[in-house]
């Protein structure tokens, strides 16, 4: 069963924007999805839109990779995307499984890494080769990644820059499952006490493997797709400090 | 990953960085792939990185989930000019055309300082480390990546 994995963000009720400068650092807690099988704490690749990437003070789209065990991280901005007034789609593509997807390296080479992913927002994608980062995944095409998206506003105390504004962020998550325990979007299990998850009406998805339940040891390589609106459907601006 | 190329090691000493936050002498090794030329000088690159590292990090020591860290003075450990940018943005237009944003010549800069992740785990504060790296696009001077692990080598290298 898929579930929102510890979707805790103390600023969730404010539409994903930090409301207190002093708590900015701990406000940047993304909404993440895990598979409920205890591997939520391994690694993540996520995409999102934020203010202040890389210590800059501009609204920016980003993709990031985190490894919890060693407290390592990499953060990469996604360039070339208009920053405001758009509904954007974020997604993480498993390029090795489906290399023809837009955003994956083209033409695809058979020598490419089996851990090649693309994290995309709108039409902009950044490629990740998990091999080069070291792998905790059990095998090619079994990413066990989370998919998350976040909209934050990282204003430094004393900043005089104008607030950012994100009207609506639509997220389309694509996740692959493997070896038996398969996922059905209808079993998506939000944890409303830990974070704000969209209403079921905003979730759209398809059953894994076209509704066919794989056997215990079968590998299901079909993606789960779903859409949700991040936190708020109404315009938000950064808090004032 | 094997390089058949010869690298040049330069020792850059005494860069006049003009920032009080840069307390330690800015001496570091610069490695340049043969055949590569750059728009930015090592001094330019150092200034960008050290300026970033000198900015205050929004971390509240002792706050829930936030590790305490006394960050070392910002200091460049090494930098390398190399070909290959593993994180170009690949823009897919409505007409299906693809545009890659980002140049192929990048600076990889390892440094001491406060490296704080912008993303964090649920229930946990940001990742805080005392060393890491920045990657700069030589053409634009923009930071195109930052983190705590060595960035991947270019494809096919």
Short mmCIF file of C-alpha atoms in Angstrom, two decimals:
data_model
loop_
_atom_site.label_atom_id
_atom_site.label_comp_id
_atom_site.label_asym_id
_atom_site.label_seq_id
_atom_site.Cartn_x
_atom_site.Cartn_y
_atom_site.Cartn_z
CA UNK A 1 0.00 0.00 0.00
CA UNK A 2 1.25 3.38 -0.88
CA UNK A 3 1.01 6.01 1.68
CA UNK A 4 2.14 9.45 2.38
CA UNK A 5 5.31 8.80 4.27
CA UNK A 6 5.54 11.02 7.27
CA UNK A 7 4.17 13.92 5.36
CA UNK A 8 4.97 16.27 8.09
CA UNK A 9 5.49 19.89 7.36
CA UNK A 10 4.82 22.35 10.07
CA UNK A 11 3.92 24.95 7.49
CA UNK A 12 1.46 22.79 5.60
CA UNK A 13 -1.51 24.79 6.68
CA UNK A 14 -0.01 27.87 5.09
CA UNK A 15 0.21 26.48 1.64
CA UNK A 16 3.74 25.34 1.84
CA UNK A 17 5.26 28.68 2.56
CA UNK A 18 7.30 29.40 5.58
CA UNK A 19 5.69 31.68 8.03
CA UNK A 20 8.52 32.24 10.40
CA UNK A 21 12.02 33.26 9.50
CA UNK A 22 13.54 31.57 12.47
CA UNK A 23 11.97 28.30 11.59
CA UNK A 24 12.71 28.38 7.92
CA UNK A 25 15.29 25.69 8.16
CA UNK A 26 12.92 23.21 9.67
CA UNK A 27 10.00 24.31 7.57
CA UNK A 28 11.43 22.87 4.44
CA UNK A 29 9.89 19.52 4.91
CA UNK A 30 8.53 18.09 1.75
CA UNK A 31 5.55 15.98 1.17
CA UNK A 32 6.96 12.62 0.30
CA UNK A 33 5.53 9.37 -0.79
CA UNK A 34 6.82 6.02 0.28
CA UNK A 35 5.70 2.48 -0.13
CA UNK A 36 5.07 1.82 3.52
CA UNK A 37 7.57 -0.98 3.64
CA UNK A 38 10.12 0.61 5.81
CA UNK A 39 12.41 1.95 3.16
CA UNK A 40 11.21 5.50 3.41
CA UNK A 41 14.42 6.50 5.06
CA UNK A 42 16.80 5.43 2.35
CA UNK A 43 17.08 7.87 -0.48
CA UNK A 44 14.99 10.32 -2.33
CA UNK A 45 14.99 12.17 -5.56
CA UNK A 46 12.49 14.92 -5.60
CA UNK A 47 11.48 17.88 -7.62
CA UNK A 48 9.96 21.08 -6.50
CA UNK A 49 9.86 24.78 -6.71
CA UNK A 50 11.41 26.91 -4.10
CA UNK A 51 12.75 30.27 -3.31
CA UNK A 52 16.37 30.61 -2.49
CA UNK A 53 17.97 27.64 -4.12
CA UNK A 54 21.69 27.52 -3.64
CA UNK A 55 21.64 30.48 -1.33
CA UNK A 56 20.31 32.67 -4.08
CA UNK A 57 17.28 34.76 -3.57
CA UNK A 58 15.18 33.96 -6.56
CA UNK A 59 12.34 31.63 -7.16
CA UNK A 60 13.73 28.50 -8.68
CA UNK A 61 12.75 25.06 -9.69
CA UNK A 62 14.97 22.40 -8.35
CA UNK A 63 15.60 18.74 -8.11
CA UNK A 64 17.41 17.24 -5.19
CA UNK A 65 18.77 13.96 -4.04
CA UNK A 66 19.16 13.03 -0.41
CA UNK A 67 20.59 10.02 1.35
CA UNK A 68 19.49 9.81 4.88
CA UNK A 69 21.98 7.25 6.18
CA UNK A 70 24.99 9.38 5.47
CA UNK A 71 23.40 12.79 5.50
CA UNK A 72 24.49 13.54 1.98
CA UNK A 73 22.68 15.69 -0.47
CA UNK A 74 22.89 17.15 -3.94
CA UNK A 75 20.73 19.96 -5.19
CA UNK A 76 20.43 21.06 -8.78
CA UNK A 77 18.30 23.89 -10.13
CA UNK A 78 16.21 23.33 -13.21
CA UNK A 79 16.87 26.27 -15.46
CA UNK A 80 14.79 27.92 -18.09
CA UNK A 81 11.33 27.59 -16.59
CA UNK A 82 9.15 30.65 -16.04
CA UNK A 83 8.85 31.12 -12.35
CA UNK A 84 5.36 32.29 -11.65
CA UNK A 85 1.82 32.10 -12.87
CA UNK A 86 2.04 28.62 -14.20
CA UNK A 87 0.62 25.29 -13.39
CA UNK A 88 3.49 22.94 -13.67
CA UNK A 89 3.85 19.24 -13.59
CA UNK A 90 6.61 17.59 -11.69
CA UNK A 91 7.62 14.06 -12.34
CA UNK A 92 10.45 11.65 -11.95
CA UNK A 93 11.12 9.40 -14.87
CA UNK A 94 12.77 6.04 -14.78
CA UNK A 95 14.59 6.44 -18.06
CA UNK A 96 16.16 3.01 -18.02
CA UNK A 97 12.76 1.39 -18.01
CA UNK A 98 11.16 3.73 -20.47
CA UNK A 99 13.89 5.58 -22.32
CA UNK A 100 11.63 7.09 -24.94
CA UNK A 101 10.09 9.50 -22.47
CA UNK A 102 10.59 13.14 -23.13
CA UNK A 103 13.18 14.41 -20.73
CA UNK A 104 15.34 11.32 -20.84
CA UNK A 105 18.57 11.49 -22.74
CA UNK A 106 17.94 11.09 -26.44
CA UNK A 107 18.95 9.14 -28.31
CA UNK A 108 19.05 6.61 -25.58
CA UNK A 109 22.15 4.49 -25.48
CA UNK A 110 22.19 0.89 -24.36
CA UNK A 111 25.29 1.74 -22.41
CA UNK A 112 23.43 4.23 -20.28
CA UNK A 113 23.13 3.52 -16.64
CA UNK A 114 20.26 1.32 -15.45
CA UNK A 115 19.86 3.90 -12.74
CA UNK A 116 19.25 6.82 -15.04
CA UNK A 117 16.43 9.07 -13.99
CA UNK A 118 15.11 12.41 -15.01
CA UNK A 119 13.50 14.79 -12.58
CA UNK A 120 11.28 17.17 -14.45
CA UNK A 121 9.10 20.16 -13.90
CA UNK A 122 7.09 21.30 -16.83
CA UNK A 123 9.26 20.80 -19.87
CA UNK A 124 12.52 21.07 -17.99
CA UNK A 125 14.31 18.00 -16.79
CA UNK A 126 17.55 17.27 -15.06
CA UNK A 127 19.10 13.87 -15.43
CA UNK A 128 20.36 11.85 -12.54
CA UNK A 129 22.52 8.80 -12.74
CA UNK A 130 22.13 7.09 -9.44
CA UNK A 131 25.05 4.78 -10.17
CA UNK A 132 27.44 7.65 -9.82
CA UNK A 133 25.97 8.49 -6.50
CA UNK A 134 26.22 4.99 -5.17
CA UNK A 135 23.23 2.76 -5.06
CA UNK A 136 21.15 1.32 -2.32
CA UNK A 137 18.57 0.00 -4.72
CA UNK A 138 18.40 -3.76 -5.11
CA UNK A 139 18.64 -3.79 -8.86
CA UNK A 140 18.02 -2.00 -12.12
CA UNK A 141 14.60 -0.53 -12.39
CA UNK A 142 13.81 -0.94 -8.75
CA UNK A 143 14.37 2.53 -7.53
CA UNK A 144 12.42 2.56 -4.31
CA UNK A 145 12.48 6.26 -4.59
CA UNK A 146 10.15 8.62 -3.05
CA UNK A 147 8.52 11.24 -5.08
CA UNK A 148 7.93 14.51 -3.47
CA UNK A 149 7.27 18.05 -4.32
CA UNK A 150 7.61 21.10 -2.31
CA UNK A 151 6.95 24.75 -2.57
CA UNK A 152 8.80 26.80 -0.06
CA UNK A 153 9.91 30.30 0.43
CA UNK A 154 13.39 30.53 1.79
CA UNK A 155 13.76 34.13 2.65
CA UNK A 156 16.65 35.06 4.82
CA UNK A 157 15.90 37.23 7.79
CA UNK A 158 16.35 40.79 6.71
CA UNK A 159 15.88 40.08 3.05
CA UNK A 160 14.38 42.94 1.13
CA UNK A 161 13.51 41.02 -1.96
CA UNK A 162 9.89 40.81 -3.03
CA UNK A 163 7.91 37.76 -2.05
CA UNK A 164 7.47 34.93 -4.45
CA UNK A 165 4.12 33.64 -5.48
CA UNK A 166 3.07 30.25 -6.63
CA UNK A 167 -0.54 29.88 -7.56
CA UNK A 168 -0.90 26.21 -8.11
CA UNK A 169 1.55 23.44 -8.41
CA UNK A 170 0.33 20.24 -9.88
CA UNK A 171 2.35 17.17 -9.24
CA UNK A 172 2.30 14.04 -11.24
CA UNK A 173 4.22 11.33 -9.55
CA UNK A 174 5.41 8.26 -11.33
CA UNK A 175 6.64 5.42 -9.28
CA UNK A 176 7.59 1.91 -10.11
CA UNK A 177 7.15 -1.04 -7.87
CA UNK A 178 8.90 -4.31 -7.88
CA UNK A 179 8.86 -7.81 -6.51
CA UNK A 180 5.48 -8.67 -5.33
CA UNK A 181 4.06 -6.03 -3.13
CA UNK A 182 2.28 -3.99 -5.68
CA UNK A 183 0.55 -0.74 -5.43
CA UNK A 184 -2.87 0.43 -6.16
CA UNK A 185 -3.54 4.08 -6.13
CA UNK A 186 -6.93 3.47 -4.67
CA UNK A 187 -5.11 2.28 -1.60
CA UNK A 188 -3.29 5.49 -1.23
CA UNK A 189 -3.36 6.16 2.42
CA UNK A 190 -2.79 9.73 3.41
CA UNK A 191 -1.92 10.60 6.93
CA UNK A 192 -4.04 13.63 7.47
CA UNK A 193 -2.78 14.20 10.95
CA UNK A 194 0.74 14.71 9.70
CA UNK A 195 0.18 16.86 6.72
CA UNK A 196 -2.34 18.11 4.30
CA UNK A 197 -3.06 15.80 1.49
CA UNK A 198 -5.38 16.70 -1.35
CA UNK A 199 -8.87 15.46 -1.51
CA UNK A 200 -9.39 12.17 -3.32
CA UNK A 201 -11.07 13.99 -6.13
CA UNK A 202 -7.78 15.57 -7.05
CA UNK A 203 -6.04 12.25 -7.29
CA UNK A 204 -6.05 10.47 -10.58
CA UNK A 205 -4.25 7.32 -11.23
CA UNK A 206 -4.06 3.98 -12.83
CA UNK A 207 -3.66 0.63 -11.27
CA UNK A 208 -0.28 -0.90 -11.43
CA UNK A 209 0.13 -3.38 -14.24
CA UNK A 210 -3.20 -2.36 -15.71
CA UNK A 211 -5.09 -3.84 -12.84
CA UNK A 212 -3.46 -7.22 -13.00
CA UNK A 213 -2.17 -8.29 -9.63
CA UNK A 214 1.31 -9.66 -10.14
CA UNK A 215 2.44 -12.75 -8.39
CA UNK A 216 4.55 -12.59 -5.33
CA UNK A 217 7.79 -12.69 -7.22
CA UNK A 218 6.70 -10.91 -10.32
CA UNK A 219 8.12 -7.63 -11.21
CA UNK A 220 5.70 -4.90 -11.90
CA UNK A 221 7.17 -2.22 -14.08
CA UNK A 222 4.14 -0.16 -14.78
CA UNK A 223 4.11 3.31 -13.38
CA UNK A 224 1.68 4.67 -10.93
CA UNK A 225 0.48 8.04 -11.97
CA UNK A 226 -1.34 10.47 -9.82
CA UNK A 227 -1.91 14.11 -9.68
CA UNK A 228 -2.38 16.31 -6.76
CA UNK A 229 -2.32 19.92 -5.99
CA UNK A 230 0.31 20.97 -3.63
CA UNK A 231 -1.19 22.15 -0.41
CA UNK A 232 -3.26 24.99 -1.69
CA UNK A 233 -5.24 25.94 -4.70
CA UNK A 234 -5.25 29.57 -3.82
CA UNK A 235 -2.48 32.06 -4.41
CA UNK A 236 0.04 32.28 -1.65
CA UNK A 237 2.83 34.63 -1.00
CA UNK A 238 5.74 34.41 1.32
CA UNK A 239 5.25 35.45 4.85
CA UNK A 240 6.59 38.73 6.04
CA UNK A 241 9.37 38.93 8.51
CA UNK B 1 36.55 6.41 -14.77
CA UNK B 2 39.87 6.87 -16.42
CA UNK B 3 41.23 9.96 -17.94
CA UNK B 4 43.92 9.78 -20.53
CA UNK B 5 44.44 13.42 -20.21
CA UNK B 6 47.15 15.13 -18.37
CA UNK B 7 46.12 17.61 -15.81
CA UNK B 8 47.82 20.75 -14.88
CA UNK B 9 48.14 21.63 -11.32
CA UNK B 10 48.40 25.19 -10.45
CA UNK B 11 48.77 26.54 -7.05
CA UNK B 12 46.89 29.68 -6.63
CA UNK B 13 48.22 31.73 -3.81
CA UNK B 14 47.20 34.90 -2.20
CA UNK B 15 44.05 35.70 -4.10
CA UNK B 16 42.79 39.09 -3.14
CA UNK B 17 39.25 38.17 -2.41
CA UNK B 18 38.34 41.26 -0.53
CA UNK B 19 35.88 39.76 1.88
CA UNK B 20 36.31 39.81 5.58
CA UNK B 21 34.46 36.52 5.96
CA UNK B 22 37.25 34.79 4.11
CA UNK B 23 39.58 34.51 6.99
CA UNK B 24 41.83 31.73 5.82
CA UNK B 25 44.46 32.12 3.13
CA UNK B 26 42.91 31.22 -0.18
CA UNK B 27 45.44 28.77 -1.47
CA UNK B 28 44.19 25.77 -3.33
CA UNK B 29 44.98 23.50 -6.20
CA UNK B 30 43.46 24.16 -9.59
CA UNK B 31 43.20 21.33 -12.05
CA UNK B 32 42.42 22.05 -15.66
CA UNK B 33 41.73 19.48 -18.28
CA UNK B 34 44.14 19.90 -21.18
CA UNK B 35 42.61 21.68 -24.10
CA UNK B 36 39.97 23.41 -22.07
CA UNK B 37 39.79 27.13 -21.89
CA UNK B 38 37.59 29.02 -19.54
CA UNK B 39 35.83 32.32 -19.42
CA UNK B 40 36.14 32.56 -15.68
CA UNK B 41 39.39 32.67 -13.82
CA UNK B 42 39.96 30.62 -10.70
CA UNK B 43 39.76 33.85 -8.81
CA UNK B 44 36.31 34.53 -10.27
CA UNK B 45 35.15 31.09 -9.30
CA UNK B 46 36.55 31.36 -5.81
CA UNK B 47 34.76 34.63 -5.25
CA UNK B 48 31.42 33.16 -6.24
CA UNK B 49 31.79 30.16 -3.99
CA UNK B 50 33.22 31.99 -1.04
CA UNK B 51 30.54 34.61 -1.28
CA UNK B 52 27.92 31.90 -1.09
CA UNK B 53 29.60 30.24 1.81
CA UNK B 54 29.93 33.52 3.63
CA UNK B 55 26.20 34.12 3.54
CA UNK B 56 24.37 33.30 6.72
CA UNK B 57 22.75 29.93 6.81
CA UNK B 58 19.27 29.81 8.17
CA UNK B 59 19.80 27.12 10.71
CA UNK B 60 18.73 27.28 14.29
CA UNK B 61 21.19 25.25 16.37
CA UNK B 62 19.39 23.13 18.85
CA UNK B 63 16.04 23.49 17.16
CA UNK B 64 14.10 20.31 16.66
CA UNK B 65 15.78 18.16 14.10
CA UNK B 66 18.54 20.62 13.38
CA UNK B 67 22.05 19.43 14.17
CA UNK B 68 24.40 21.78 15.83
CA UNK B 69 27.36 22.83 13.80
CA UNK B 70 30.02 25.40 14.15
CA UNK B 71 30.85 25.89 10.52
CA UNK B 72 34.49 26.26 9.59
CA UNK B 73 35.64 29.43 7.96
CA UNK B 74 34.84 29.28 4.26
CA UNK B 75 37.83 28.00 2.39
CA UNK B 76 38.42 26.60 -1.06
CA UNK B 77 40.06 23.20 -0.97
CA UNK B 78 40.41 22.60 -4.67
CA UNK B 79 38.83 23.36 -7.97
CA UNK B 80 38.75 21.65 -11.29
CA UNK B 81 37.81 22.85 -14.74
CA UNK B 82 36.36 19.98 -16.64
CA UNK B 83 34.25 19.16 -19.63
CA UNK B 84 30.89 17.55 -19.18
CA UNK B 85 27.87 18.83 -17.37
CA UNK B 86 25.79 16.00 -15.98
CA UNK B 87 22.93 18.25 -14.99
CA UNK B 88 21.97 20.19 -18.03
CA UNK B 89 18.35 21.12 -18.06
CA UNK B 90 16.67 19.39 -20.95
CA UNK B 91 13.78 21.54 -22.08
CA UNK B 92 11.11 19.81 -24.10
CA UNK B 93 9.07 22.34 -26.05
CA UNK B 94 5.44 21.96 -27.01
CA UNK B 95 6.48 21.15 -30.55
CA UNK B 96 8.61 18.32 -29.29
CA UNK B 97 11.90 20.03 -29.88
CA UNK B 98 14.51 19.70 -27.20
CA UNK B 99 16.84 22.37 -25.99
CA UNK B 100 19.64 21.76 -23.56
CA UNK B 101 20.41 24.58 -21.19
CA UNK B 102 23.86 24.80 -19.74
CA UNK B 103 27.35 24.71 -21.11
CA UNK B 104 29.72 21.79 -21.21
CA UNK B 105 32.53 23.43 -19.30
CA UNK B 106 32.07 23.50 -15.57
CA UNK B 107 34.05 24.23 -12.47
CA UNK B 108 33.86 21.73 -9.64
CA UNK B 109 34.88 23.39 -6.43
CA UNK B 110 35.42 21.58 -3.16
CA UNK B 111 35.32 23.75 -0.13
CA UNK B 112 35.06 23.97 3.59
CA UNK B 113 32.20 25.89 5.05
CA UNK B 114 28.59 25.53 5.96
CA UNK B 115 26.73 23.28 3.56
CA UNK B 116 23.07 23.15 4.45
CA UNK B 117 20.57 21.24 2.38
CA UNK B 118 17.50 23.02 1.15
CA UNK B 119 15.55 19.83 1.28
CA UNK B 120 15.11 17.72 4.34
CA UNK B 121 13.54 14.54 5.50
CA UNK B 122 10.20 14.44 7.21
CA UNK B 123 10.62 15.09 10.85
CA UNK B 124 14.22 15.99 10.43
CA UNK B 125 15.99 19.26 9.92
CA UNK B 126 18.24 20.11 7.04
CA UNK B 127 21.41 18.22 6.37
CA UNK B 128 24.30 20.25 7.70
CA UNK B 129 27.88 19.48 6.74
CA UNK B 130 31.16 21.29 7.09
CA UNK B 131 32.44 20.55 3.59
CA UNK B 132 31.05 19.95 0.18
CA UNK B 133 31.20 21.18 -3.35
CA UNK B 134 29.75 23.63 -5.76
CA UNK B 135 29.55 23.24 -9.52
CA UNK B 136 29.57 26.39 -11.61
CA UNK B 137 28.76 26.81 -15.26
CA UNK B 138 31.80 28.51 -16.75
CA UNK B 139 29.75 30.27 -19.39
CA UNK B 140 27.22 31.87 -17.09
CA UNK B 141 28.96 31.78 -13.75
CA UNK B 142 25.81 30.32 -12.27
CA UNK B 143 25.86 27.66 -9.60
CA UNK B 144 24.39 24.57 -11.18
CA UNK B 145 24.78 22.15 -8.31
CA UNK B 146 25.81 21.97 -4.71
CA UNK B 147 26.09 19.12 -2.32
CA UNK B 148 28.26 16.90 -0.20
CA UNK B 149 29.24 14.06 -2.47
CA UNK B 150 31.59 14.28 -5.43
CA UNK B 151 29.57 15.03 -8.53
CA UNK B 152 29.39 12.31 -11.15
CA UNK B 153 31.99 12.22 -13.84
CA UNK B 154 30.94 13.12 -17.36
CA UNK B 155 29.30 10.46 -19.44
CA UNK B 156 31.70 8.13 -21.14
CA UNK B 157 34.63 9.49 -19.29
#
